[in-house]
Structures are given as structure tokens and as C-alpha cells.
CSV table of C-alpha atoms in Angstrom, one decimal:
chain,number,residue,atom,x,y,z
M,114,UNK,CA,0.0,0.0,0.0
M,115,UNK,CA,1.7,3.6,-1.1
M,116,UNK,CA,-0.5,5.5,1.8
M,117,UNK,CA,-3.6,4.8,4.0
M,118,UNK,CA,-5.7,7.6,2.8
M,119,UNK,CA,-8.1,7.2,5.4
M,120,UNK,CA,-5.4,7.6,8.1
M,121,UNK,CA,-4.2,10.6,5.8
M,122,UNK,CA,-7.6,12.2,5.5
M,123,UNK,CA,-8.4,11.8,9.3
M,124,UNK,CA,-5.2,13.6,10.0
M,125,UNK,CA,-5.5,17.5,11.8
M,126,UNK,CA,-2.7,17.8,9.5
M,127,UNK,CA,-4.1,17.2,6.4
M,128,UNK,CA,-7.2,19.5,6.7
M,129,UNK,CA,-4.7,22.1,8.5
M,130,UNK,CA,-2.5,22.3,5.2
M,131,UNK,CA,-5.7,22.1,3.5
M,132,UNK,CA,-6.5,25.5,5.4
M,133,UNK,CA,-3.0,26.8,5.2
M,134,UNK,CA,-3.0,26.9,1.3
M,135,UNK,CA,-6.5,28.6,1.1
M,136,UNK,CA,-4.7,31.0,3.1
M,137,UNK,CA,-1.7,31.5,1.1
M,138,UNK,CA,-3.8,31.7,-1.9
M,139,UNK,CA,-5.8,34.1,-1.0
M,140,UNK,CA,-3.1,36.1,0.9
M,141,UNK,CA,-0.9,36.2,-2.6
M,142,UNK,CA,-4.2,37.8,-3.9
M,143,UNK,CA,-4.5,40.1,-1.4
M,144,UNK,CA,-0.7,40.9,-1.9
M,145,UNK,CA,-1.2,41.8,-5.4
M,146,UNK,CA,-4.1,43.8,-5.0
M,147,UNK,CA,-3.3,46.1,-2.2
M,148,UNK,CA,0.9,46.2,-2.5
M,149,UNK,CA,1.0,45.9,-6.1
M,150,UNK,CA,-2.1,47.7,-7.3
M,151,UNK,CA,-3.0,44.9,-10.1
M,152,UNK,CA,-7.1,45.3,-8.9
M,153,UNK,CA,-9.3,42.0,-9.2
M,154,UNK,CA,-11.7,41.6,-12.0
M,155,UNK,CA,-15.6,39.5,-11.7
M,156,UNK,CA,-13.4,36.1,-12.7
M,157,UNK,CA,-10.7,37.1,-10.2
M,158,UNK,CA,-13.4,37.9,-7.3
M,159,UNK,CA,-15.0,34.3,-8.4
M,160,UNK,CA,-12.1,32.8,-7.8
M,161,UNK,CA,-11.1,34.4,-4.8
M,162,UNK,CA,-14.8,33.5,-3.2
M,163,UNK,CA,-14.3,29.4,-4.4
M,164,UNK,CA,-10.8,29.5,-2.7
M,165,UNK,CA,-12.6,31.2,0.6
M,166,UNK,CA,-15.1,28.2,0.0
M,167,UNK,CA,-12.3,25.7,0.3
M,168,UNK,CA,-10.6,27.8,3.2
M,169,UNK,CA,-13.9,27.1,4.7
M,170,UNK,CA,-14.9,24.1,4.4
M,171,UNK,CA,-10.9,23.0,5.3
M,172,UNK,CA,-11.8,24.9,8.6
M,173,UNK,CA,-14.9,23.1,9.1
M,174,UNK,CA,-13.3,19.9,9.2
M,175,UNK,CA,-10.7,20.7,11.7
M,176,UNK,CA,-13.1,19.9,13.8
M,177,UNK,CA,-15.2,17.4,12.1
M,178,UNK,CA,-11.8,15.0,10.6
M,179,UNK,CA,-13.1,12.3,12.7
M,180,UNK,CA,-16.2,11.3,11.5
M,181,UNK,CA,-16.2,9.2,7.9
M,182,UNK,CA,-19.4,11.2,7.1
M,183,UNK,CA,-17.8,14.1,7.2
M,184,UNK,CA,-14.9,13.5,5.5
M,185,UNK,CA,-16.7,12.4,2.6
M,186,UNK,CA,-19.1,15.1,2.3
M,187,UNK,CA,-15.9,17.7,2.9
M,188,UNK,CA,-14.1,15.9,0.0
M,189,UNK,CA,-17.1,16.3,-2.2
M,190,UNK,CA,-17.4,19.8,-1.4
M,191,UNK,CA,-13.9,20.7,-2.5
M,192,UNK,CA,-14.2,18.2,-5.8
M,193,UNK,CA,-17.1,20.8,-6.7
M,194,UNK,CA,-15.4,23.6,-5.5
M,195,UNK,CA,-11.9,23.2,-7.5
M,196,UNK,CA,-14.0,22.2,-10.4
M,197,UNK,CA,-15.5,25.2,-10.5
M,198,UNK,CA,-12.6,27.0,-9.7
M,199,UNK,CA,-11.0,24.9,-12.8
M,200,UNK,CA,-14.0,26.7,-15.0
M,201,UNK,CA,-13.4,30.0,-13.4
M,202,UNK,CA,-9.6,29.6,-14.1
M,203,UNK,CA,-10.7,28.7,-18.1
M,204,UNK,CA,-12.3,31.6,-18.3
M,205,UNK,CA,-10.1,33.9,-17.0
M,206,UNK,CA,-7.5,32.2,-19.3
M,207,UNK,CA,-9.6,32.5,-22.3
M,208,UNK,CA,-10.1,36.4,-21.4
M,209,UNK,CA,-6.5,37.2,-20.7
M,210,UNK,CA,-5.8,35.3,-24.4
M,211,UNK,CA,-8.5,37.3,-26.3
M,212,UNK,CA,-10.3,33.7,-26.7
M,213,UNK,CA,-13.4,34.5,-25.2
M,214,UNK,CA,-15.3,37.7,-24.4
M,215,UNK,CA,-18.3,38.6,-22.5
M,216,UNK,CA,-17.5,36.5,-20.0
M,217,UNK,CA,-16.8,39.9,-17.5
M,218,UNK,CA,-19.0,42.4,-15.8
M,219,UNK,CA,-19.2,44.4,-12.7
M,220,UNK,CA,-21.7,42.2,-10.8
M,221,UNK,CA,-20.5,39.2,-9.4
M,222,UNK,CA,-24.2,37.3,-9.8
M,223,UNK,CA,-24.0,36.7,-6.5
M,224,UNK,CA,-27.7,36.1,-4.7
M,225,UNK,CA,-29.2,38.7,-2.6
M,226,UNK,CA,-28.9,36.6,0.2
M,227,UNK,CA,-25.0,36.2,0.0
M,228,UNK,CA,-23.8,39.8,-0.3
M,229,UNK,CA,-20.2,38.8,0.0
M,230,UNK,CA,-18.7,42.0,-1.8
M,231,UNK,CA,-20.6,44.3,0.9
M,232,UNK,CA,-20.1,42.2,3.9
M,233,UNK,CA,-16.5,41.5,2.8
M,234,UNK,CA,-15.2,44.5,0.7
M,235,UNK,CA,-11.7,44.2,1.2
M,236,UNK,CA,-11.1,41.2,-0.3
M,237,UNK,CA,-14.3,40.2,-2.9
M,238,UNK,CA,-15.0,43.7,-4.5
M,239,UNK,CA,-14.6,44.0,-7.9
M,240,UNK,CA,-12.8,46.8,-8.8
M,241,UNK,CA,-12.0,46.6,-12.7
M,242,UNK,CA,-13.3,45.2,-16.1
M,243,UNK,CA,-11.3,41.7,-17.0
M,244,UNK,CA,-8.4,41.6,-19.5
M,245,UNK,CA,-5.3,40.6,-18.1
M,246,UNK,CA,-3.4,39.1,-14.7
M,247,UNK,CA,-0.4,40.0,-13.1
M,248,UNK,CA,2.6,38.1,-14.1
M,249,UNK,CA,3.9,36.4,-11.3
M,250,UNK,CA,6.8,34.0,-10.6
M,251,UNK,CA,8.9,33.4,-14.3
M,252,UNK,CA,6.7,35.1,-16.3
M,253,UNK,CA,3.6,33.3,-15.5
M,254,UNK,CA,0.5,34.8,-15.1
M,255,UNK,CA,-2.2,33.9,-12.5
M,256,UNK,CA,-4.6,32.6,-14.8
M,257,UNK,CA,-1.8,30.2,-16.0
M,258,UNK,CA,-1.1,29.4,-12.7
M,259,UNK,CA,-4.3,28.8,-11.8
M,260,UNK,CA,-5.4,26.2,-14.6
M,261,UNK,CA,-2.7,24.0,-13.4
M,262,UNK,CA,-3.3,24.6,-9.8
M,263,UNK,CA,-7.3,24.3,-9.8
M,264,UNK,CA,-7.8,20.9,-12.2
M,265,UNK,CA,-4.5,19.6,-9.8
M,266,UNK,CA,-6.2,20.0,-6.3
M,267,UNK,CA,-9.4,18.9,-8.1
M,268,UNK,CA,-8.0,15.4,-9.5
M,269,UNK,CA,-5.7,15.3,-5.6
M,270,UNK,CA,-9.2,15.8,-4.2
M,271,UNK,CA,-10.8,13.4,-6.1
M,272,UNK,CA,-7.8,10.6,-5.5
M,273,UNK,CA,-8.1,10.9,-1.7
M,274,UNK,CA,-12.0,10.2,-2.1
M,275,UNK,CA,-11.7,7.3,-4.0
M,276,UNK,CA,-8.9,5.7,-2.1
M,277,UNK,CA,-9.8,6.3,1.5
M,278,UNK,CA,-13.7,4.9,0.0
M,279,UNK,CA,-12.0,2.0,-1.7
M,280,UNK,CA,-9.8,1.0,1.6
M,281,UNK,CA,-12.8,1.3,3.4
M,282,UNK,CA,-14.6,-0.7,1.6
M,283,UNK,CA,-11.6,-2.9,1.5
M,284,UNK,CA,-11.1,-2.9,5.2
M,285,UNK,CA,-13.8,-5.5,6.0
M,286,UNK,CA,-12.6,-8.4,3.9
M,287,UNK,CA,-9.4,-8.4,4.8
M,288,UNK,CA,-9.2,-9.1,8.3
């Protein structure tokens, strides 16, 4: 066996570098925005509020590692979540590459109900039309960075699932 997943996935450790990462991501962000005046489109807001969703939901389980239930549901979550963060990433991609347009505005869509960008200004207000991210580390750009990142935590989050399921499943038989 190359790891027990479910031990993995159980760990405080895990979901704690889980939570760490959410936190770097979104502090590199912030770093860009406020020190380096490059200000965050509708695709970069999107983003930001998936990554919070993953920051969240890594917080969550913290707390709630040690039930099975939980662990599954969380891992579902962030399969969505980095999914959609993989789209997000597309998009901003195609609209930094002139490959799609129209996909930017100055409303995030957001429900009534969820008024992120007036309960949380500072970080998920839109403050420019979409063209262009900053380049960041060897002339990479974020949206480059990002549809490698995104589809990567997406397929690692999937992986975990489906091993720490199949050794569970596994589990009973063997002993």
C-alpha cells in the first residue's frame, strides 16, 4: 500500500495544510491587489470566493476530521469547488488570451442573500473590467497558474476520495 488515505484524511494535518493553502492563496491575492495595485476583476473575485469556499470548508473539518461522514461530504465539497474553480480559471485564461469575451462584468451574480462583496469589501470587490493578470513568478501569469493549480487540487481531491472509500470498503474483507 503507497499510503492509507483514510489515516491521511483523518489527519488535523491534512485539513490544517488544506487550510494553510486557502490561506496563502488568497493572501498572494491580497498581496497583489493592495501592495502591487494589479485590482481583481468579476473572474478574479469568483475565484477568490471558491478558494474562501475551500478555506472554509478545510476549517470546518478541523473539527469534524473524525467522522467518515464528514470527511466524505468535505471531500465532495472541494471536488465541486476546484471544479469550478477549474472553469473560473478557463475563463479567465480564455479572457487574458482574447479567446473568449463577454465572460466579465461588474456584478458578481451573487444572490441577494449572499452579499459577499458588501459584507467583505476588502477582499471580494470587484474593482476593474477583465483583461489581463499580473505576471507572477517566471513570467507566469495567475490565470496560468491557476489552470494548473485548480484541475490539480481537483483530480488530488478526487484521489483521496476514491482511495480512502475503496480501503474502506476494502477494510472488512481483509481481516
Amino acid at each position: 500500500m503507497m499510503f492509507d488515505s483514510n489515516t491521511i484524511t483523518a489527519s488535523f494535518w491534512y485539513w490544517f495544510a488544506l487550510f494553510i493553502f486557502g490561506i496563502l492563496l488568497e493572501a498572494v491575492a491580497l498581496v497583489y491587489q493592495y501592495w502591487l495595485d494589479y485590482l481583481p476583476c468579476v473572474l478574479c473575485i469568483h475565484t477568490r470566493m471558491l478558494v474562501f469556499a475551500a478555506l472554509v470548508v478545510s476549517a470546518l473539518m478541523l473539527w469534524g476530521r473524525s467522522i467518515r461522514m464528514f470527511r466524505l461530504g468535505a471531500h465532495l465539497l472541494l471536488i465541486v469547488i476546484w471544479a469550478a474553480l477549474t472553469e473560473r480559471s478557463w475563463q479567465l485564461l480564455a479572457t487574458e488570451r482574447r479567446w473568449s469575451i463577454g465572460e466579465c462584468s461588474m456584478d458578481s451574480s451573487l444572490p441577494g442573500w449572499i452579499p459577499l462583496e458588501r459584507m467583505m469589501p476588502w477582499l471580494f470587490r470587484i474593482e476593474e473590467p477583465c483583461g489581463y493578470t499580473p505576471e507572477m513568478l517566471f513570467g507566469v501569469t495567475m490565470a496560468e497558474a491557476l489552470i494548473i493549480l485548480a484541475p490539480s487540487m481537483t483530480l488530488a481531491m478526487a484521489v483521496m476520495l476514491i482511495r480512502s472509500e475503496t480501503l474502506k470498503r476494502q477494510s472488512p474483507s481483509r481481516e
